[in-house]
JSON list of C-alpha atoms in Angstrom, two decimals:
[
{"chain": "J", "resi": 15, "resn": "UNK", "atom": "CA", "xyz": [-4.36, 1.86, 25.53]},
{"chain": "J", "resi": 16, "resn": "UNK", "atom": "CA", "xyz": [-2.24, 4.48, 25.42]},
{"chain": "J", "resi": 17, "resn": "UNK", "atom": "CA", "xyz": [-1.55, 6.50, 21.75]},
{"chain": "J", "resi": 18, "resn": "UNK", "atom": "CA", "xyz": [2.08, 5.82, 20.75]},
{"chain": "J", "resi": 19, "resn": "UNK", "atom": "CA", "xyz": [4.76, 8.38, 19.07]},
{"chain": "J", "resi": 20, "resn": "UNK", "atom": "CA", "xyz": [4.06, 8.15, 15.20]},
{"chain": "J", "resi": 21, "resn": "UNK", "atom": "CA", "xyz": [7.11, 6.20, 13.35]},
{"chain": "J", "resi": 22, "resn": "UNK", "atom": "CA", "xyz": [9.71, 7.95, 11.14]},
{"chain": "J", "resi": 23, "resn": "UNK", "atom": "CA", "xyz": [7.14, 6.68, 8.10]},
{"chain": "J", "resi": 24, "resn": "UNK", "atom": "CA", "xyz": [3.92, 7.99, 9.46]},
{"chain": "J", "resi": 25, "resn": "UNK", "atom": "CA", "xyz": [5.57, 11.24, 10.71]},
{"chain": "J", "resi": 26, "resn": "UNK", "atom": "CA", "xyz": [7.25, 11.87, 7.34]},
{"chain": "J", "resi": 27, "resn": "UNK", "atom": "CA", "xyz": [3.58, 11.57, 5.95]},
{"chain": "J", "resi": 28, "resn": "UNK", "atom": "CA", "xyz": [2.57, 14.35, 8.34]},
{"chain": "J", "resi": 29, "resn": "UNK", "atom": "CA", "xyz": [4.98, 16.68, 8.11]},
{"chain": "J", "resi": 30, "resn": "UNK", "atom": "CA", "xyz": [5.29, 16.55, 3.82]},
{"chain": "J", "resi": 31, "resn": "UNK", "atom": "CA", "xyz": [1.73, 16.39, 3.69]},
{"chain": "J", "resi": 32, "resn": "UNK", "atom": "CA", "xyz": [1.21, 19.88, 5.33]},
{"chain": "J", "resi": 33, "resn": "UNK", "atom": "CA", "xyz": [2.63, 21.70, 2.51]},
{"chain": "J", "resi": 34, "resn": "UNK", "atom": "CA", "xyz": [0.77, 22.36, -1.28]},
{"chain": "J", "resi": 35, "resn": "UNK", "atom": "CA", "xyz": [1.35, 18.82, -3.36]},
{"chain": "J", "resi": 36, "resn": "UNK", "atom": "CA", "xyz": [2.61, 17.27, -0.40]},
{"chain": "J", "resi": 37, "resn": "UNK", "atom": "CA", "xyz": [0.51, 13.80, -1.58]},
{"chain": "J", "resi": 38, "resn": "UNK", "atom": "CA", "xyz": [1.98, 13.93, -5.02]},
{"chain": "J", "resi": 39, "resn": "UNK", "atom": "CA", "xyz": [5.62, 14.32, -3.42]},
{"chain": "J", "resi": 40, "resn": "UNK", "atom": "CA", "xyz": [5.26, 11.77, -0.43]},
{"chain": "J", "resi": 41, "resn": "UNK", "atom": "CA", "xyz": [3.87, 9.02, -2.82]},
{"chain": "J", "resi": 42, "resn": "UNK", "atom": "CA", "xyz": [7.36, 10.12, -5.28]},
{"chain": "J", "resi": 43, "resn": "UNK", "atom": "CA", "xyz": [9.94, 9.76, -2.46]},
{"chain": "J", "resi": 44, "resn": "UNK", "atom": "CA", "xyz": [7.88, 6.13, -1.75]},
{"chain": "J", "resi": 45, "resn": "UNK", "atom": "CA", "xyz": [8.31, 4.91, -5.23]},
{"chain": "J", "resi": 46, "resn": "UNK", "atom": "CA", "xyz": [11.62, 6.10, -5.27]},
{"chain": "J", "resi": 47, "resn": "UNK", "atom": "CA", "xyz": [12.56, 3.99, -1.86]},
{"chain": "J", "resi": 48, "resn": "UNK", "atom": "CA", "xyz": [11.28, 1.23, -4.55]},
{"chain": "J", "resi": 49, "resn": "UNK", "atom": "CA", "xyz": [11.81, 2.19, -8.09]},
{"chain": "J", "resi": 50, "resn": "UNK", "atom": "CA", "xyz": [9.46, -0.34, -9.77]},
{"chain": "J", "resi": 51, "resn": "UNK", "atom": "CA", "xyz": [6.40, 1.07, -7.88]},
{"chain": "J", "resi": 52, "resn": "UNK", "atom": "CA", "xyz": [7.04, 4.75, -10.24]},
{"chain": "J", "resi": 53, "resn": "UNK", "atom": "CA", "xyz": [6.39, 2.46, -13.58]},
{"chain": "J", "resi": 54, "resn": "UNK", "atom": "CA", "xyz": [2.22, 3.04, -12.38]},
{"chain": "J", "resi": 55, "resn": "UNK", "atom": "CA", "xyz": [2.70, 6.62, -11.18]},
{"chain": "J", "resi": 56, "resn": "UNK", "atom": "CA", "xyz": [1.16, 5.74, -7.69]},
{"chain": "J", "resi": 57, "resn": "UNK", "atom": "CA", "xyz": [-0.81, 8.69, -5.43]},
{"chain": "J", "resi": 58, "resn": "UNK", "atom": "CA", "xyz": [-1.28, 7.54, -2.26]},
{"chain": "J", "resi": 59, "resn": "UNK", "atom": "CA", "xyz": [-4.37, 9.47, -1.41]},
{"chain": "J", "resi": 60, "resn": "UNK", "atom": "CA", "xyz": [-4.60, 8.43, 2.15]},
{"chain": "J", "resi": 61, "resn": "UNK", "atom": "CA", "xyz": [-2.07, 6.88, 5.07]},
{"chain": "J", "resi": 62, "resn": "UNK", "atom": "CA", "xyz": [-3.35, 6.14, 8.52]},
{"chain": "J", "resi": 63, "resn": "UNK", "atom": "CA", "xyz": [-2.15, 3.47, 11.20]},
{"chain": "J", "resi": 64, "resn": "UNK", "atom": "CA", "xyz": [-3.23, 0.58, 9.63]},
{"chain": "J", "resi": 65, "resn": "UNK", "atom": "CA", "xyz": [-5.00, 1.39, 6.08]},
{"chain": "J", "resi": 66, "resn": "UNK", "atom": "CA", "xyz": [-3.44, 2.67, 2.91]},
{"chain": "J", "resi": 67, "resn": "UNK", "atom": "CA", "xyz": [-5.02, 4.35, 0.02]},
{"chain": "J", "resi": 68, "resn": "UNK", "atom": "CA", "xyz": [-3.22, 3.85, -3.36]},
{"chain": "J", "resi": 69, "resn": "UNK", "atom": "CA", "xyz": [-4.44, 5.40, -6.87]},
{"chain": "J", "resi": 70, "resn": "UNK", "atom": "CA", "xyz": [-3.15, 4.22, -10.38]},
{"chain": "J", "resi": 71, "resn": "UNK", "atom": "CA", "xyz": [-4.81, 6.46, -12.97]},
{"chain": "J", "resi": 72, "resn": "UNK", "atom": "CA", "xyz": [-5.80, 4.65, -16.03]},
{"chain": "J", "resi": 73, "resn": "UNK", "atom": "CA", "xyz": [-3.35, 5.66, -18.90]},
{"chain": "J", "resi": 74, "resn": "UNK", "atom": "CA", "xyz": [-2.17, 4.07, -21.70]},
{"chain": "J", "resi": 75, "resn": "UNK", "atom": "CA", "xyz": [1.21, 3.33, -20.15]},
{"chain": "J", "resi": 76, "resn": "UNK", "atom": "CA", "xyz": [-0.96, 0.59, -17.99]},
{"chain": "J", "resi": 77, "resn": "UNK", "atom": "CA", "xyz": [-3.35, -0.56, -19.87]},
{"chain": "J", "resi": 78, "resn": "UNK", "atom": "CA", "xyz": [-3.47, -4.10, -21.43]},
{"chain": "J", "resi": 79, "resn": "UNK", "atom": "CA", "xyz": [-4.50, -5.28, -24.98]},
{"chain": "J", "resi": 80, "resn": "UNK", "atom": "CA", "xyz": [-8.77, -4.77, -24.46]},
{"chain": "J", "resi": 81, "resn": "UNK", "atom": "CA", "xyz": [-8.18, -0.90, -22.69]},
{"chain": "J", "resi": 82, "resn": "UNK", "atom": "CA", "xyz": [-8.48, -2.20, -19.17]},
{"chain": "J", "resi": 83, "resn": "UNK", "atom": "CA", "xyz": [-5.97, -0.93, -16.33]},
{"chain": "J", "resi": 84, "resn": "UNK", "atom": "CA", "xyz": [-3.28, -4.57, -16.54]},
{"chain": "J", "resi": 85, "resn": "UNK", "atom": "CA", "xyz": [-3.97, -6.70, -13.22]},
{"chain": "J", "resi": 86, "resn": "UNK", "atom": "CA", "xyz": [0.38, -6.45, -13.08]},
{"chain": "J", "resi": 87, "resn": "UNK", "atom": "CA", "xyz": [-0.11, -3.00, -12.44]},
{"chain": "J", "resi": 88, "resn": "UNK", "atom": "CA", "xyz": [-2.75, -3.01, -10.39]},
{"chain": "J", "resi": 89, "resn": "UNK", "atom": "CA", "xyz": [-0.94, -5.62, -8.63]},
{"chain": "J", "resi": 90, "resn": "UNK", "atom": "CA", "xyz": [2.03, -3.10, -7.76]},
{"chain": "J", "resi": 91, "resn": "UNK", "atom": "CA", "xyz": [-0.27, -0.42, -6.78]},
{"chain": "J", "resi": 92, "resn": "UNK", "atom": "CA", "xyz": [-1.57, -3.36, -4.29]},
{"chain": "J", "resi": 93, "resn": "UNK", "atom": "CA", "xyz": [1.74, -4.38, -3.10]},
{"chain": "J", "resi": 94, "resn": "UNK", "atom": "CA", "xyz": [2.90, -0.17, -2.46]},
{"chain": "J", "resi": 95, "resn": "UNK", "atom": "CA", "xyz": [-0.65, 0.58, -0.85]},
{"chain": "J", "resi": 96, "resn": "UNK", "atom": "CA", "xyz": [0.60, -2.84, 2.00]},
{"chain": "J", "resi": 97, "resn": "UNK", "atom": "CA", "xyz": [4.05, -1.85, 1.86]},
{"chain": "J", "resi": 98, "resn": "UNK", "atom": "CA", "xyz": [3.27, 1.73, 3.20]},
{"chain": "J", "resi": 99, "resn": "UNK", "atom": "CA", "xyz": [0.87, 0.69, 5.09]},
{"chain": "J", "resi": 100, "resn": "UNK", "atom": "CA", "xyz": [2.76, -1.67, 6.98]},
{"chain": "J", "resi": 101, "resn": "UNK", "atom": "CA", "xyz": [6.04, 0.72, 7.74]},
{"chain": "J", "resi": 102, "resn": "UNK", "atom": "CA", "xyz": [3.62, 2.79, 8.80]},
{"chain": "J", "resi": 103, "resn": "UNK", "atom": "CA", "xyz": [2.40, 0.80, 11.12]},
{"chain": "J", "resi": 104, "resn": "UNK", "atom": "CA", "xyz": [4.50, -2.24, 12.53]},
{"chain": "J", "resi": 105, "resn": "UNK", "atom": "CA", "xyz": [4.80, -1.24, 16.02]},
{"chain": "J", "resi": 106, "resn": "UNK", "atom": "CA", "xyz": [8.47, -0.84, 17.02]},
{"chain": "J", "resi": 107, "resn": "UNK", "atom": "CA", "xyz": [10.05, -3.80, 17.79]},
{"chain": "J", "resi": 108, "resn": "UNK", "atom": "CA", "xyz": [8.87, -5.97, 14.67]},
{"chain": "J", "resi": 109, "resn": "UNK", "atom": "CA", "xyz": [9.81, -6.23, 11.12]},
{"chain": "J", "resi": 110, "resn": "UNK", "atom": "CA", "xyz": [8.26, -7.57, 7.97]},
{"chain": "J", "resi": 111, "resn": "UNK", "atom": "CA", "xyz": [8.97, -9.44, 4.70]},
{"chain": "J", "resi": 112, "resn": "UNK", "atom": "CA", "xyz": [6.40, -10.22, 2.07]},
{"chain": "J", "resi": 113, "resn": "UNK", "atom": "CA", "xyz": [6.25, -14.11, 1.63]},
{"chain": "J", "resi": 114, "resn": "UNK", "atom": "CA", "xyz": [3.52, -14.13, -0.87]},
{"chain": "J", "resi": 115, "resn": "UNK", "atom": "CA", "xyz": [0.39, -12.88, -2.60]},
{"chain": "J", "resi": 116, "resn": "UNK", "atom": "CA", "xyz": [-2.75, -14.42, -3.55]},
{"chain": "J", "resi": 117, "resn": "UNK", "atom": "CA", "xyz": [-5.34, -12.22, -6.86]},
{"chain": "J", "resi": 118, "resn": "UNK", "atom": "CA", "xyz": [-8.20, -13.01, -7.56]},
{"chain": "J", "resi": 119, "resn": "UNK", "atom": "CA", "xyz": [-9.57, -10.89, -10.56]},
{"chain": "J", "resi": 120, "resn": "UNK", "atom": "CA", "xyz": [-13.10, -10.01, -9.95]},
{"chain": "J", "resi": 121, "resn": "UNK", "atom": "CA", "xyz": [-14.25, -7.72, -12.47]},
{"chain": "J", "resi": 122, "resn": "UNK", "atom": "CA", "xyz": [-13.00, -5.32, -15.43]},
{"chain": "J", "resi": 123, "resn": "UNK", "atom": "CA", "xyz": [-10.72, -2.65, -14.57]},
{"chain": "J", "resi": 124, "resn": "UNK", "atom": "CA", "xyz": [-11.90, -0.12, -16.72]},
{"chain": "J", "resi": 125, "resn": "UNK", "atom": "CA", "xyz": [-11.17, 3.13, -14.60]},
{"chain": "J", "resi": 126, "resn": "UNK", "atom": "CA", "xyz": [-8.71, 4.87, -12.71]},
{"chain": "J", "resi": 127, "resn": "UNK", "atom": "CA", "xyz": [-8.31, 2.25, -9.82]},
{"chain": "J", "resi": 128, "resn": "UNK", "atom": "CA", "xyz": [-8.08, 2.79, -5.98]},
{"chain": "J", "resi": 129, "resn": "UNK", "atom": "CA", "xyz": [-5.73, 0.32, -3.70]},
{"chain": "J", "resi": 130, "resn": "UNK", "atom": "CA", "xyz": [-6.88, -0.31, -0.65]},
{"chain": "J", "resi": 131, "resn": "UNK", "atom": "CA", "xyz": [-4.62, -2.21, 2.49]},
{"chain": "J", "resi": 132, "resn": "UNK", "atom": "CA", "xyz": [-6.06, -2.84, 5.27]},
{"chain": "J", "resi": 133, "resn": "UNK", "atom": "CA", "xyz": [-5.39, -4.50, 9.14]},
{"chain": "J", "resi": 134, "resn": "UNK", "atom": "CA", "xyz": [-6.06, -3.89, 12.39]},
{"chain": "J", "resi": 135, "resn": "UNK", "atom": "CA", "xyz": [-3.94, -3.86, 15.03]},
{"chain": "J", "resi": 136, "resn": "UNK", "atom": "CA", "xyz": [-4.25, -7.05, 16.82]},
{"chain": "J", "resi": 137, "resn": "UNK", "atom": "CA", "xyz": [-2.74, -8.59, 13.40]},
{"chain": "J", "resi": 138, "resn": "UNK", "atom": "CA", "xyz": [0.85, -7.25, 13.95]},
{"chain": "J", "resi": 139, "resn": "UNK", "atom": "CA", "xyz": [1.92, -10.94, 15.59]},
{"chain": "J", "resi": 140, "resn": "UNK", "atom": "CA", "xyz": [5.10, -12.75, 15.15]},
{"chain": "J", "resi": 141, "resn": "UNK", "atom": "CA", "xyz": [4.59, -15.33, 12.71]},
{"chain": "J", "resi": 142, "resn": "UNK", "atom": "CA", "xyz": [2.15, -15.28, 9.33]},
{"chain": "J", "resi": 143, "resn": "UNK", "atom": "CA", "xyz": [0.23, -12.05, 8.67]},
{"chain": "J", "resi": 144, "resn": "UNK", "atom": "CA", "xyz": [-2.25, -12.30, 6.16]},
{"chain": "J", "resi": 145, "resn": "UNK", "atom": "CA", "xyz": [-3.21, -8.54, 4.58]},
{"chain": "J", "resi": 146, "resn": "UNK", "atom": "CA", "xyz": [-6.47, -7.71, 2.85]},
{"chain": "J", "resi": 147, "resn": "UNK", "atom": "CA", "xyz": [-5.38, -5.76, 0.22]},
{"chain": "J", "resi": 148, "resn": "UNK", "atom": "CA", "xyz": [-8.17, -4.38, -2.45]},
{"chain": "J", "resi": 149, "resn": "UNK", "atom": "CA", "xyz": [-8.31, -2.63, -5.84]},
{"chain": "J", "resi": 150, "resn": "UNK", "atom": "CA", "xyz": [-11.71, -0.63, -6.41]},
{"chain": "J", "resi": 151, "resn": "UNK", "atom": "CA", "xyz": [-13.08, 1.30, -9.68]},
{"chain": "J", "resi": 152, "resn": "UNK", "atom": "CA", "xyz": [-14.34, 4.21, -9.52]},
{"chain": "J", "resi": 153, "resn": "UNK", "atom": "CA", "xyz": [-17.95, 2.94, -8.98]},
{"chain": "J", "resi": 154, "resn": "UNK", "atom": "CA", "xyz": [-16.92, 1.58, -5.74]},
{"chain": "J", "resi": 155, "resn": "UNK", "atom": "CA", "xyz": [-17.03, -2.31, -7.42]},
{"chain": "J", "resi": 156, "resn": "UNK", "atom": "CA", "xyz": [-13.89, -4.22, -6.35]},
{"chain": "J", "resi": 157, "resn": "UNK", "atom": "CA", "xyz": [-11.51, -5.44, -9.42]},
{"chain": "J", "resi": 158, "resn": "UNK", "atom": "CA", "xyz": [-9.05, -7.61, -7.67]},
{"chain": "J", "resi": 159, "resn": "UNK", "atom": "CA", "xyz": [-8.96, -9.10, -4.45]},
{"chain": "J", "resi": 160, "resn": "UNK", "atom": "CA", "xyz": [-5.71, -10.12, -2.94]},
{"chain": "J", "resi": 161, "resn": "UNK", "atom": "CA", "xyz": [-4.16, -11.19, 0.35]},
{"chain": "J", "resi": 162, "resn": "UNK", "atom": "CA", "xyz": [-0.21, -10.34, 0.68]},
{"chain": "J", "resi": 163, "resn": "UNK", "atom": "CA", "xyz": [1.17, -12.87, 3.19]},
{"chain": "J", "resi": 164, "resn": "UNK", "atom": "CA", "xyz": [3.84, -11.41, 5.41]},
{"chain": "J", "resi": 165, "resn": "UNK", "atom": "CA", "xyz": [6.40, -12.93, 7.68]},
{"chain": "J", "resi": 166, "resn": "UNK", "atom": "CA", "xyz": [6.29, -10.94, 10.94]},
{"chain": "J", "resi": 167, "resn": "UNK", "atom": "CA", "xyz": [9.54, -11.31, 13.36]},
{"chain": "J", "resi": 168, "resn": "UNK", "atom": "CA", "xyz": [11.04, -9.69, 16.18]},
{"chain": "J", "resi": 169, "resn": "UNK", "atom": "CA", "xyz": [13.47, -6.88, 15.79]},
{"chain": "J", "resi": 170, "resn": "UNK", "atom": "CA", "xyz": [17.29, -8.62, 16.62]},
{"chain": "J", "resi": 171, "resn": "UNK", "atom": "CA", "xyz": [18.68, -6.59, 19.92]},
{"chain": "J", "resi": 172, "resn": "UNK", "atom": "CA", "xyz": [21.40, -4.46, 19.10]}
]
């Protein structure tokens, strides 16, 4: 298989991530493309072709009634961590919508948290796309587990 050219998403990562901060600004001009995903203050830590690497810090400003990081917000860090991943890596000449999400809650979220999409490549079909999508503590013990059902689809010709 032959490598392909990097899209505009994964070449944007690239080229901002050269220069000092370059993380912390990518991961603000992503939450800005979707303003809800700046109420956690999401780093995204790492971006490759198929994986995604999300952090939400534990701070007050997420953190529910017993001190934990809120599932909601470690729901949106899920949801940005696919969402990047996935316009970084649809090949060309398919698109995606989310359809749905399934969360379990495995365990307390009492640390800073780390969001975790992943596929591999043979996934990117037309039709249903399940995505393992995974929120980890700093221990390395997984706090939610959630699949994000997309709707994969075929590019209309222009």
């Amino acid at each position: 298989m032959t490598p392909t050219k990097p899209n505009k998403v994964m070449s944007l990562y690239k080229k901002v991530t050269s220069y000092p901060f370059g993380k912390h600004i990518f991961s603000k001009m992503v939450a800005r493309m979707a303003p809800y995903f700046g109420t956690v203050h999401p780093y995204i830590s790492d971006l490759k072709v198929n994986r995604c690497e999300c952090l939400i810090k534990k701070r007050k400003k997420v953190q529910n009634h017993i001190g934990t990081v809120h599932v909601i917000a470690i729901c949106n860090g899920l949801e940005m961590a696919m969402g990047t991943m996935a316009e970084a890596s649809i090949p060309a000449h398919l698109r995606w919508i989310p359809k749905g999400m399934s969360v379990d809650y495995t365990a307390k979220a009492g640390t800073d948290i780390l969001c975790v999409a992943e596929v591999t490549p043979e996934q990117w079909q037309v039709g249903d796309m399940l995505v393992d999508v995974k929120a980890y503590d700093t221990n390395g013990v997984v706090v939610v587990q959630s699949h994000i059902k997309l709707w994969i689809s075929e590019k209309p010709q222009k």
